[in-house]
Tab-separated table of C-alpha atoms in Angstrom:
chain	number	residue	atom	x	y	z
A	25	MET	CA	35.724	-4.607	80.128
A	26	GLU	CA	34.409	-7.685	81.936
A	27	PHE	CA	34.719	-5.845	85.235
A	28	PHE	CA	32.730	-3.000	83.855
A	29	LEU	CA	29.984	-5.282	82.533
A	30	ASN	CA	29.823	-7.286	85.746
A	31	ARG	CA	29.583	-4.171	87.923
A	32	TYR	CA	27.076	-2.297	85.749
A	33	ARG	CA	25.197	-5.289	84.357
A	34	ASN	CA	21.794	-4.123	85.461
A	35	LEU	CA	22.339	-0.639	84.159
A	36	THR	CA	23.612	-1.959	80.836
A	37	VAL	CA	20.632	-4.221	80.427
A	38	LEU	CA	18.350	-1.291	81.204
A	39	LEU	CA	20.000	0.904	78.588
A	40	VAL	CA	19.840	-1.847	75.977
A	41	ALA	CA	16.193	-2.348	76.713
A	42	ILE	CA	15.467	1.350	76.443
A	43	VAL	CA	17.338	1.613	73.115
A	44	ALA	CA	15.554	-1.407	71.760
A	45	GLN	CA	12.243	0.036	72.849
A	46	LEU	CA	13.037	3.325	71.138
A	47	VAL	CA	14.024	1.514	67.954
A	48	LEU	CA	10.814	-0.457	67.980
A	49	LEU	CA	8.800	2.687	68.591
A	50	ALA	CA	10.650	4.516	65.806
A	51	TYR	CA	10.001	1.613	63.489
A	52	GLN	CA	6.286	1.671	64.300
A	53	VAL	CA	5.752	5.482	64.466
A	54	LYS	CA	5.443	7.354	61.159
A	55	SER	CA	5.928	11.045	60.504
A	56	ASN	CA	3.505	13.351	58.736
A	57	GLY	CA	4.953	12.329	55.380
A	58	GLU	CA	4.232	8.611	56.012
A	59	VAL	CA	7.951	8.048	56.627
A	60	ARG	CA	9.036	5.914	59.579
A	61	LEU	CA	10.871	7.761	62.301
A	62	ILE	CA	13.785	5.356	62.281
A	63	ARG	CA	14.353	6.131	58.611
A	64	VAL	CA	14.424	9.818	59.373
A	65	TRP	CA	16.989	9.246	62.098
A	66	ALA	CA	19.139	7.070	59.881
A	67	VAL	CA	19.127	9.586	57.027
A	68	SER	CA	19.926	12.472	59.354
A	69	ALA	CA	22.857	10.543	60.833
A	70	VAL	CA	24.329	9.447	57.474
A	71	THR	CA	23.834	12.734	55.500
A	72	PRO	CA	26.817	14.714	56.966
A	73	LEU	CA	29.203	11.868	56.319
A	74	ALA	CA	27.885	11.438	52.781
A	75	ARG	CA	28.255	15.163	52.141
A	76	VAL	CA	31.925	15.046	53.206
A	77	ILE	CA	32.641	12.025	51.064
A	78	GLU	CA	30.937	13.595	48.010
A	79	ALA	CA	32.855	16.855	48.402
A	80	GLY	CA	36.156	14.967	48.467
A	81	ARG	CA	35.210	12.920	45.457
A	82	SER	CA	34.055	15.901	43.322
A	83	GLY	CA	37.133	17.937	44.259
A	84	THR	CA	39.434	15.115	43.234
A	85	VAL	CA	37.607	14.648	39.929
A	86	HIS	CA	37.700	18.391	39.089
A	87	PHE	CA	41.389	18.618	39.967
A	88	ILE	CA	42.314	15.732	37.706
A	89	ARG	CA	40.114	17.063	34.905
A	90	ASP	CA	41.577	20.602	35.158
A	91	TYR	CA	45.111	19.241	35.276
A	92	PHE	CA	44.748	17.415	32.000
A	93	ALA	CA	42.856	20.368	30.499
A	94	LEU	CA	45.677	22.712	31.508
A	95	LEU	CA	48.143	20.399	29.852
A	96	ASP	CA	46.208	20.789	26.596
A	97	VAL	CA	45.877	24.568	27.042
A	98	ARG	CA	49.598	24.943	27.624
A	99	GLY	CA	50.340	23.047	24.442
A	100	GLU	CA	47.837	25.165	22.513
A	101	ASN	CA	49.323	28.344	23.965
A	102	GLN	CA	52.810	27.348	22.888
A	103	ARG	CA	51.551	26.538	19.415
A	104	LEU	CA	49.779	29.906	19.090
A	105	LYS	CA	52.830	31.750	20.378
A	106	ALA	CA	55.056	30.074	17.817
A	107	GLU	CA	52.570	30.915	15.068
A	108	LEU	CA	52.419	34.546	16.223
A	109	ASP	CA	56.208	34.831	16.198
A	110	ARG	CA	56.316	33.370	12.719
A	111	THR	CA	53.652	35.820	11.564
A	112	LYS	CA	55.625	38.748	13.014
A	113	MET	CA	58.746	37.621	11.227
A	114	ASP	CA	56.847	37.289	7.950
A	115	ASN	CA	55.342	40.741	8.453
A	116	GLN	CA	58.733	42.315	9.087
A	117	TYR	CA	60.169	40.539	6.076
A	118	LEU	CA	57.328	41.725	3.846
A	119	GLN	CA	57.652	45.290	5.142
A	120	ALA	CA	61.381	45.237	4.459
A	121	GLU	CA	60.752	43.862	0.977
A	122	LEU	CA	58.110	46.520	0.334
A	123	SER	CA	60.338	49.354	1.516
A	124	THR	CA	63.195	47.982	-0.579
A	125	ALA	CA	60.924	47.776	-3.606
A	126	ASP	CA	59.728	51.342	-3.005
A	127	ARG	CA	63.280	52.644	-2.709
A	128	ALA	CA	64.320	50.730	-5.802
A	129	LYS	CA	61.353	52.152	-7.682
A	130	SER	CA	62.131	55.693	-6.550
A	131	LEU	CA	65.769	55.240	-7.561
A	132	ALA	CA	64.707	53.986	-10.972
A	133	ILE	CA	62.351	56.914	-11.472
A	134	PHE	CA	65.012	59.372	-10.331
A	135	GLN	CA	67.554	57.835	-12.709
A	136	GLN	CA	65.140	58.234	-15.608
A	137	GLN	CA	64.309	61.859	-14.812
A	138	SER	CA	67.793	63.024	-13.804
A	139	PRO	CA	69.926	64.491	-16.611
A	140	SER	CA	73.072	63.042	-14.966
A	141	LYS	CA	74.169	59.465	-15.550
A	142	THR	CA	74.163	57.370	-12.374
A	143	ILE	CA	74.807	53.819	-11.170
A	144	ALA	CA	72.700	52.245	-8.399
A	145	ALA	CA	74.563	50.626	-5.493
A	146	HIS	CA	73.812	49.022	-2.124
A	147	VAL	CA	75.505	49.868	1.160
A	148	ILE	CA	77.113	46.653	2.418
A	149	GLY	CA	79.144	47.817	5.428
A	150	ASN	CA	80.780	50.518	7.526
A	151	THR	CA	84.408	51.165	8.326
A	152	THR	CA	85.817	50.783	11.830
A	153	GLY	CA	87.744	54.058	11.966
A	154	VAL	CA	87.255	56.147	15.105
A	155	GLY	CA	85.126	59.180	14.250
A	156	ALA	CA	85.143	58.368	10.540
A	157	LYS	CA	81.894	58.432	8.590
A	158	VAL	CA	82.668	56.041	5.732
A	159	VAL	CA	80.443	53.333	4.219
A	160	ILE	CA	81.199	50.545	1.765
A	161	ILE	CA	79.114	50.037	-1.388
A	162	ASP	CA	78.949	47.035	-3.720
A	163	ARG	CA	80.065	48.862	-6.884
A	164	GLY	CA	83.665	49.349	-7.961
A	165	THR	CA	85.929	49.973	-10.873
A	166	GLY	CA	84.424	47.015	-12.711
A	167	GLU	CA	81.211	49.031	-13.119
A	168	GLY	CA	82.991	52.306	-13.943
A	169	VAL	CA	83.233	53.790	-10.440
A	170	GLU	CA	86.212	56.084	-9.888
A	171	LYS	CA	87.658	57.985	-6.989
A	172	GLY	CA	86.108	61.430	-6.491
A	173	MET	CA	82.674	60.598	-7.908
A	174	ALA	CA	79.623	61.998	-6.133
A	175	VAL	CA	77.226	59.724	-4.265
A	176	ILE	CA	73.607	60.875	-3.912
A	177	THR	CA	70.048	59.748	-3.233
A	178	PRO	CA	66.802	61.166	-4.633
A	179	ASP	CA	66.542	63.267	-1.447
A	180	GLY	CA	70.003	64.862	-1.586
A	181	ILE	CA	73.749	64.361	-1.603
A	182	VAL	CA	75.359	61.627	0.522
A	183	GLY	CA	79.129	61.862	0.039
A	184	LYS	CA	81.934	61.135	-2.390
A	185	VAL	CA	83.964	58.074	-3.381
A	186	THR	CA	87.364	58.084	-1.650
A	187	SER	CA	88.608	54.642	-2.738
A	188	ALA	CA	87.506	52.412	-5.608
A	189	TYR	CA	88.244	48.681	-5.885
A	190	PRO	CA	87.170	46.141	-8.515
A	191	THR	CA	84.034	45.028	-6.640
A	192	ALA	CA	83.527	47.662	-3.916
A	193	SER	CA	84.149	51.311	-3.082
A	194	PHE	CA	84.524	53.484	0.014
A	195	VAL	CA	82.234	56.514	0.334
A	196	LEU	CA	83.042	59.454	2.640
A	197	LEU	CA	79.775	60.829	4.034
A	198	ILE	CA	79.040	64.541	4.234
A	199	THR	CA	78.879	64.284	8.038
A	200	ASP	CA	82.591	63.364	8.253
A	201	PRO	CA	84.754	66.193	9.711
A	202	SER	CA	87.092	66.036	6.695
A	203	PHE	CA	84.307	66.507	4.120
A	204	ALA	CA	83.791	69.838	2.297
A	205	ALA	CA	81.691	70.925	-0.694
A	206	GLY	CA	80.523	74.188	-2.235
A	207	VAL	CA	76.861	75.081	-1.669
A	208	ILE	CA	74.470	77.927	-2.461
A	209	SER	CA	71.237	78.993	-0.749
A	210	GLN	CA	67.975	78.764	-2.661
A	211	LYS	CA	66.334	82.063	-1.726
A	212	ASN	CA	69.146	84.612	-1.473
A	213	HIS	CA	71.833	82.703	-3.484
A	214	VAL	CA	74.428	82.965	-0.739
A	215	HIS	CA	77.586	80.918	-1.403
A	216	GLY	CA	79.312	78.912	1.322
A	217	THR	CA	81.258	75.742	2.102
A	218	LEU	CA	79.533	72.669	3.508
A	219	LYS	CA	81.512	70.947	6.288
A	220	GLY	CA	80.821	67.843	8.360
A	221	GLN	CA	80.800	67.822	12.157
A	222	GLY	CA	80.924	64.127	12.965
A	223	TYR	CA	77.226	63.867	13.860
A	224	SER	CA	73.844	64.187	12.188
A	225	THR	CA	74.053	67.900	11.318
A	226	VAL	CA	76.495	69.802	9.121
A	227	ILE	CA	77.460	73.475	8.920
A	228	VAL	CA	77.853	75.989	6.118
A	229	ASP	CA	81.002	78.038	6.675
A	230	TYR	CA	82.479	81.202	5.153
A	231	VAL	CA	79.216	83.145	4.977
A	232	GLN	CA	79.584	86.802	5.966
A	233	ASN	CA	77.457	88.141	8.814
A	234	GLU	CA	76.013	90.770	6.453
A	235	GLN	CA	74.616	88.154	4.097
A	236	LYS	CA	71.035	87.032	4.636
A	237	VAL	CA	70.257	83.387	5.382
A	238	GLU	CA	66.946	82.406	6.973
A	239	PRO	CA	65.968	79.303	8.996
A	240	GLY	CA	64.042	76.860	6.830
A	241	GLU	CA	65.896	77.888	3.676
A	242	GLN	CA	67.226	75.153	1.403
A	243	PHE	CA	70.848	74.769	0.301
A	244	PHE	CA	71.915	73.236	-3.010
A	245	THR	CA	75.250	72.238	-4.478
A	246	ALA	CA	77.025	75.096	-6.241
A	247	GLY	CA	79.084	72.939	-8.617
A	248	ASP	CA	82.335	74.852	-7.974
A	249	ASP	CA	83.979	71.927	-6.114
A	250	ARG	CA	84.223	69.833	-9.336
A	251	ILE	CA	82.620	66.861	-7.489
A	252	PHE	CA	78.882	67.504	-7.243
A	253	PRO	CA	77.006	68.951	-10.212
A	254	LYS	CA	75.110	72.159	-9.548
A	255	GLY	CA	71.505	71.993	-8.368
A	256	LEU	CA	71.489	68.905	-6.115
A	257	PRO	CA	69.646	69.340	-2.788
A	258	VAL	CA	71.821	69.440	0.319
A	259	GLY	CA	69.532	70.115	3.287
A	260	GLU	CA	67.439	72.585	5.244
A	261	VAL	CA	68.756	75.326	7.506
A	262	THR	CA	67.784	74.730	11.131
A	263	VAL	CA	69.818	77.340	13.065
A	264	VAL	CA	71.317	80.680	11.953
A	265	ARG	CA	73.216	82.979	14.315
A	266	GLU	CA	75.901	85.634	14.142
A	267	GLY	CA	79.501	84.549	14.667
A	268	LYS	CA	82.817	86.296	15.201
A	269	SER	CA	83.814	86.438	11.540
A	270	TYR	CA	81.204	84.335	9.731
A	271	LYS	CA	77.664	83.204	10.334
A	272	GLU	CA	77.051	79.947	12.165
A	273	ILE	CA	74.646	78.030	9.913
A	274	PHE	CA	73.527	74.520	10.850
A	275	VAL	CA	71.928	72.345	8.169
A	276	THR	CA	70.102	69.006	8.427
A	277	PRO	CA	71.184	66.817	5.468
A	278	SER	CA	68.242	65.703	3.390
A	279	GLY	CA	70.088	62.787	1.763
A	280	LEU	CA	70.603	60.987	5.099
A	281	ARG	CA	67.105	61.566	6.426
A	282	ASN	CA	65.671	58.144	5.551
A	283	GLY	CA	68.779	56.065	6.206
A	284	LEU	CA	71.316	54.660	3.797
A	285	GLU	CA	70.621	51.392	2.002
A	286	GLU	CA	70.560	52.224	-1.711
A	287	VAL	CA	72.552	55.086	-3.259
A	288	LEU	CA	73.372	56.441	-6.719
A	289	ILE	CA	76.896	57.089	-7.997
A	290	VAL	CA	77.106	60.023	-10.429
A	291	THR	CA	79.349	58.961	-13.329
A	292	GLU	CA	78.565	61.938	-15.602
A	293	GLY	CA	77.146	64.983	-13.861
A	294	VAL	CA	75.005	67.648	-15.529
A	295	HIS	CA	74.586	71.074	-13.940
A	296	VAL	CA	70.999	72.234	-13.462
A	297	PRO	CA	69.745	75.641	-12.274
A	298	ILE	CA	68.772	76.223	-8.661
A	299	PRO	CA	64.979	75.862	-8.358
A	300	ASP	CA	63.056	78.941	-7.346
A	301	ALA	CA	61.905	79.228	-3.748
A	302	GLN	CA	58.269	78.539	-3.084
A	303	PRO	CA	56.270	81.711	-2.299
A	304	THR	CA	55.558	82.143	1.382
A	305	SER	CA	52.139	83.691	0.755
A	306	GLN	CA	49.523	82.339	-1.626
A	307	PRO	CA	46.534	84.198	-3.076
A	308	VAL	CA	43.299	83.812	-1.157
A	309	HIS	CA	39.962	83.604	-2.951
A	310	LEU	CA	37.390	86.100	-1.636
A	311	GLN	CA	33.688	86.208	-2.502
A	312	ASP	CA	31.941	89.409	-3.651
A	313	LEU	CA	30.363	91.641	-1.028
A	314	PRO	CA	26.596	91.275	-0.485
A	315	PRO	CA	24.302	94.010	-1.866
A	316	ALA	CA	23.587	97.007	0.371
A	317	GLU	CA	20.426	96.817	2.471
A	318	SER	CA	17.929	99.698	2.884
A	319	SER	CA	18.235	101.549	6.225
A	320	ASP	CA	14.490	102.444	6.254
A	321	ALA	CA	13.302	98.825	6.531
A	322	SER	CA	12.356	99.299	10.198
A	323	GLY	CA	10.286	102.489	9.712
A	324	PRO	CA	6.501	102.758	9.829
A	325	ASP	CA	6.243	102.395	6.046
A	326	SER	CA	8.362	99.256	5.971
A	327	ALA	CA	5.389	97.140	4.926
A	328	THR	CA	5.008	99.164	1.733
A	329	THR	CA	8.681	99.674	1.030
A	330	ASP	CA	9.664	96.014	1.421
A	331	ALA	CA	7.991	95.119	-1.853
A	332	ALA	CA	9.830	97.842	-3.793
A	333	PRO	CA	13.504	97.277	-4.589
A	334	ALA	CA	15.982	99.298	-2.556
A	335	PRO	CA	17.425	102.264	-4.469
A	336	ALA	CA	20.964	101.848	-5.640
A	337	PRO	CA	23.555	103.823	-3.659
A	338	ALA	CA	24.701	107.068	-5.172
A	339	PRO	CA	28.058	106.871	-6.932
A	340	VAL	CA	31.047	108.429	-5.280
A	341	PRO	CA	34.291	109.534	-6.875
A	342	GLY	CA	36.429	106.486	-7.487
A	343	GLY	CA	33.751	103.780	-7.156
A	344	THR	CA	30.407	102.749	-5.606
A	345	LEU	CA	29.298	102.819	-2.000
A	346	THR	CA	30.456	99.535	-0.504
A	347	THR	CA	31.001	100.243	3.200
A	348	ASP	CA	29.441	102.364	5.939
A	349	ALA	CA	32.486	104.651	5.858
A	350	ASP	CA	31.935	105.311	2.144
A	351	ARG	CA	28.273	106.176	2.784
A	352	LEU	CA	29.222	108.575	5.604
A	353	VAL	CA	31.813	110.317	3.409
A	354	ASP	CA	29.228	110.658	0.624
A	355	GLN	CA	26.725	112.168	3.063
A	356	TYR	CA	29.293	114.734	4.262
A	357	ARG	CA	30.099	115.593	0.653
A	358	LYS	CA	26.417	116.229	-0.117
A	359	ILE	CA	26.066	118.404	2.996
A	360	GLY	CA	29.105	120.434	1.917
A	361	ASP	CA	27.686	120.876	-1.602
A	362	ALA	CA	24.275	121.958	-0.266
A	363	ALA	CA	25.838	124.437	2.158
A	364	LYS	CA	28.435	125.558	-0.416
A	365	HIS	CA	31.105	124.746	2.123
A	366	VAL	CA	34.682	123.760	1.332
A	367	TYR	CA	36.175	121.395	3.876
A	368	GLY	CA	39.582	122.404	5.218
A	369	GLN	CA	38.869	126.163	5.336
A	370	SER	CA	38.595	127.459	8.876
A	371	ALA	CA	37.153	130.853	7.856
A	372	GLY	CA	33.758	129.559	6.851
A	373	GLY	CA	33.202	127.469	10.008
A	374	ALA	CA	31.518	124.103	9.982
A	375	PRO	CA	28.439	123.350	7.851
A	376	ASN	CA	25.076	122.446	9.307
A	377	PHE	CA	25.255	118.645	9.526
A	378	ASN	CA	21.518	118.490	10.418
A	379	ILE	CA	20.451	119.741	7.001
A	380	ASN	CA	17.674	117.738	5.338
A	381	LEU	CA	19.097	116.338	2.110
A	382	ASN	CA	15.766	114.728	1.087
A	383	PRO	CA	13.032	117.439	1.616
A	384	ARG	CA	9.374	116.466	1.448
A	385	PRO	CA	7.078	117.920	-1.254
A	386	SER	CA	5.390	120.221	1.320
A	387	ASP	CA	8.752	121.740	2.166
A	388	ALA	CA	9.430	122.624	-1.477
A	389	ALA	CA	6.825	125.486	-1.433
A	390	LEU	CA	8.675	127.251	1.368
A	391	PRO	CA	11.229	129.873	0.329
A	392	ALA	CA	14.666	128.403	0.089
A	393	GLN	CA	17.154	129.603	2.629
A	394	ASN	CA	20.808	129.203	2.892
A	395	PRO	CA	21.263	126.548	5.563
A	396	ALA	CA	24.609	128.062	6.465
A	397	SER	CA	23.236	131.611	7.069
A	398	PRO	CA	22.395	132.759	10.606
A	399	ALA	CA	18.813	133.510	9.556
A	400	ALA	CA	18.250	129.887	8.690
A	401	GLN	CA	19.526	128.784	12.058
A	402	SER	CA	17.679	131.441	14.206
A	403	PRO	CA	13.923	131.298	14.857
A	404	ALA	CA	11.579	133.582	12.832
A	405	PRO	CA	10.695	137.014	14.482
A	406	PRO	CA	7.219	137.395	15.947
A	407	PRO	CA	4.567	139.165	13.785
A	408	PRO	CA	4.036	142.945	14.407
A	409	ALA	CA	1.393	143.987	16.927
A	410	PRO	CA	-1.987	145.207	15.464
A	411	PRO	CA	-2.711	149.009	15.570
A	412	ALA	CA	-4.441	150.364	18.653
A	413	LYS	CA	-8.227	150.952	18.328
A	414	HIS	CA	-10.234	153.911	19.716
A	415	PRO	CA	-12.206	153.226	22.832
A	416	VAL	CA	-15.908	152.761	22.359
A	417	GLU	CA	-17.990	155.652	23.696
A	418	HIS	CA	-20.867	154.756	25.923
A	419	PRO	CA	-24.103	156.742	25.864
A	420	GLY	CA	-24.101	159.441	28.426
A	421	ALA	CA	-20.348	159.676	28.676
A	422	LYS	CA	-18.916	163.158	28.624
A	423	ARG	CA	-16.265	164.166	26.255
A	424	PRO	CA	-13.247	165.942	27.686
């Protein structure tokens, strides 16, 4: 450093003097805004560095602020999520309670209206047998339940009691392959045997191919199996097809449609008649036909005829003129009466369909003619020629 200053001493002094001179000039010279030039230079030199420092400071402040704000938001989000889960659980619980109350109410109403005596029970479990369709209910011999009693719901039959214990009973569902019951169709009163298949649908067996069973028809208990009283709904026919010896009839059980939670055990059954099938077609209300309109409303005298009421149509045998076909038949009848023609006889030919059925008063003075005669259809002969006159004699003409 000393070597550099000693070698370039004069040049260094010159540069220092020039810089000092420039500083003094900048201090003395003012810009247009009455601001010293040295101040302008100083501000211009410091501004970029200040901008960088301010950007770093503001970024750090925003980061710290957002970090703590996110901590609060995360806590609030967790709180809201827990509250939402609790609300969902309460909603599901209330819906379950409401559905249970509705089913209990429907069971109570059905018990009051049913002529059979029943006991309400809850399904508390299922058996673990492979392929078996057996449920456990919370009623047993202590409440009067016995083996072989029918188990139903307001929608239809469910099964029968296979084992009864003091506080519980086993119920064999109608979908079990070993289940069977006598049934009868609602519309055609076809008897058959209901059998389970191990899944959601059941079949009705021993129905001859000649007997009529339609899809959509309802089956009811027949009462001949000594388990189910007559008249309880079983299900709706979904598929019917011809088989080798008997029809193949598949039925969807109506008693298992809404699940099994509450059931009724029939302790004393009462047979009821099979309800009548609902009619497939219902009467349709039709309004009366509008009055007939005059066909001459568009003629030249329509202005005078509009004010007068239209004449009533002429009566025809069997009723009044209601359609265009009736009016045409009446017109042909009048033409036949005027021409004294009997329809269906080929000897007389066809009548003149251009006959005027409403002659004007001026036509009444003309002699009446038979419209069916050839003279009425042919033009009138020309008048006879006048008699020839004698030639006029001129004066001076000679006679022969």
